[in-house]
């Protein structure tokens, strides 16, 4: 593999800015790596080959622009984020030919910072799933072991970064879809505070939960990407007016965790947690203590309700958001229909996969009159209590800390026939989305039994990304580096 592919994003940027590397050289190195690995990995739905090379040549003619920190850096974008002139399929037959004429705001910002789009990544259809097996096109494999899933729904983004196909990728996290695949593939994943990154151009799944964020190999790289994608956007009324702080500054603030209070919610460290995940995560807690943090137990008593509340709310929102795909204004359309009902039935049952249809049906049910109060309203109330739990714990501590998943990456095919088992893999991630707070997932090491990456996550206060990055960076500096994945 070309050494360019292994460079952390921060180093790559420096080398391009110093003219030690040409953009064309960088893009070609990653395209070669894609050619070498993609057949066995299945991380990408679209490779933007010609355009990226052409753009690279144009950029080299002008030379680096110091005001654009990501000048010449190729990025992989989850296929749920709109990219102008490039298909945006959400890994669904419904949108297989959809070519947006605009960029998602976070994509626009990346381009403004000088990045170019290398490809669009595979995902669970409409971001519904935890393994990327719900893609309508093909599953993605885990670069650490091709028998294992890369996680989901941003599994293509995670696998692509972990396999050195690109220096960073964007994912989206509605109930864990950045943090969980980051953890399964040995990466850093940041789910920003709800409202920190504009949702304009993010194809809606659960609108009150969705956030886009970076998947990277280091915390510094996550800070670099966050710096560019964060900020208010008049096109998204839920985007926050808060100023964007200097995230990179967080990395030089301190070499230890003295004075930091880390809360350990006991509900996240109990039964159901595999021994190897518990072992690795506890080692990180010990390290945090050695680095001066005060580690103290906290309680999040409403945690047992988070899976139920999350799935009711997310399905309700999905059923409403996905109503627009009827094959009339856009979306796949069956040509052999004779009346309106048949058109709806055929278009939607043929172009949506099983999981999407299940969620539309359940979501419609929990919103229907007579059931709304029993399900949706109760879930909304539980959501409020879960948020209060988190805010309460965060009033006593700076950050909270928990494993990302109960086990390391599972086998392809292992859970796909059993939706409930699949939903339960999100047990430690989806509560955070219900609260809107930010979270960072960090590699904790390799599991003693499976040899697969284990992830640990930190939950922060509203707009506490800087603090998360600071703690993540200090820990990362003191944790042993992961070896390179050898699965592909
Ligand atoms: N696995 C969760 C779900 O299926 C989360 C997905 C996500 O964050 N996009 O809803």
Short mmCIF file of N, CA and C in Angstrom, two decimals, residues 255-257 287 291 472-481:
data_model
loop_
_atom_site.label_atom_id
_atom_site.label_comp_id
_atom_site.label_asym_id
_atom_site.label_seq_id
_atom_site.Cartn_x
_atom_site.Cartn_y
_atom_site.Cartn_z
N UNK A 255 -2.17 17.58 28.88
CA UNK A 255 -1.60 16.26 28.60
C UNK A 255 -2.15 15.21 29.54
N UNK A 256 -2.99 15.67 30.45
CA UNK A 256 -3.59 14.68 31.36
C UNK A 256 -5.05 15.03 31.59
N UNK A 257 -5.68 14.31 32.51
CA UNK A 257 -7.11 14.53 32.74
C UNK A 257 -7.35 15.07 34.14
N UNK A 287 -6.89 3.78 33.01
CA UNK A 287 -5.96 4.74 32.41
C UNK A 287 -6.41 6.17 32.72
N UNK A 291 -4.40 9.05 34.69
CA UNK A 291 -4.12 10.35 34.08
C UNK A 291 -4.73 11.50 34.87
N UNK A 472 -10.67 12.63 24.63
CA UNK A 472 -10.37 11.56 23.68
C UNK A 472 -8.91 11.62 23.25
N UNK A 473 -8.42 12.81 23.02
CA UNK A 473 -7.04 12.97 22.56
C UNK A 473 -6.05 12.54 23.63
N UNK A 474 -6.29 12.97 24.87
CA UNK A 474 -5.37 12.60 25.96
C UNK A 474 -5.34 11.07 26.12
N UNK A 475 -6.50 10.44 26.08
CA UNK A 475 -6.54 8.98 26.23
C UNK A 475 -5.85 8.30 25.05
N UNK A 476 -6.16 8.77 23.85
CA UNK A 476 -5.57 8.18 22.65
C UNK A 476 -4.03 8.23 22.71
N UNK A 477 -3.51 9.36 23.17
CA UNK A 477 -2.05 9.51 23.26
C UNK A 477 -1.44 8.49 24.21
N UNK A 478 -2.24 8.04 25.17
CA UNK A 478 -1.71 7.14 26.18
C UNK A 478 -2.12 5.68 25.99
N UNK A 479 -2.93 5.43 24.98
CA UNK A 479 -3.33 4.04 24.68
C UNK A 479 -2.39 3.48 23.61
N UNK A 480 -2.14 2.16 23.64
CA UNK A 480 -1.30 1.60 22.57
C UNK A 480 -2.00 1.74 21.21
N UNK A 481 -1.23 1.98 20.13
CA UNK A 481 -1.82 2.07 18.79
C UNK A 481 -2.39 0.71 18.40
#
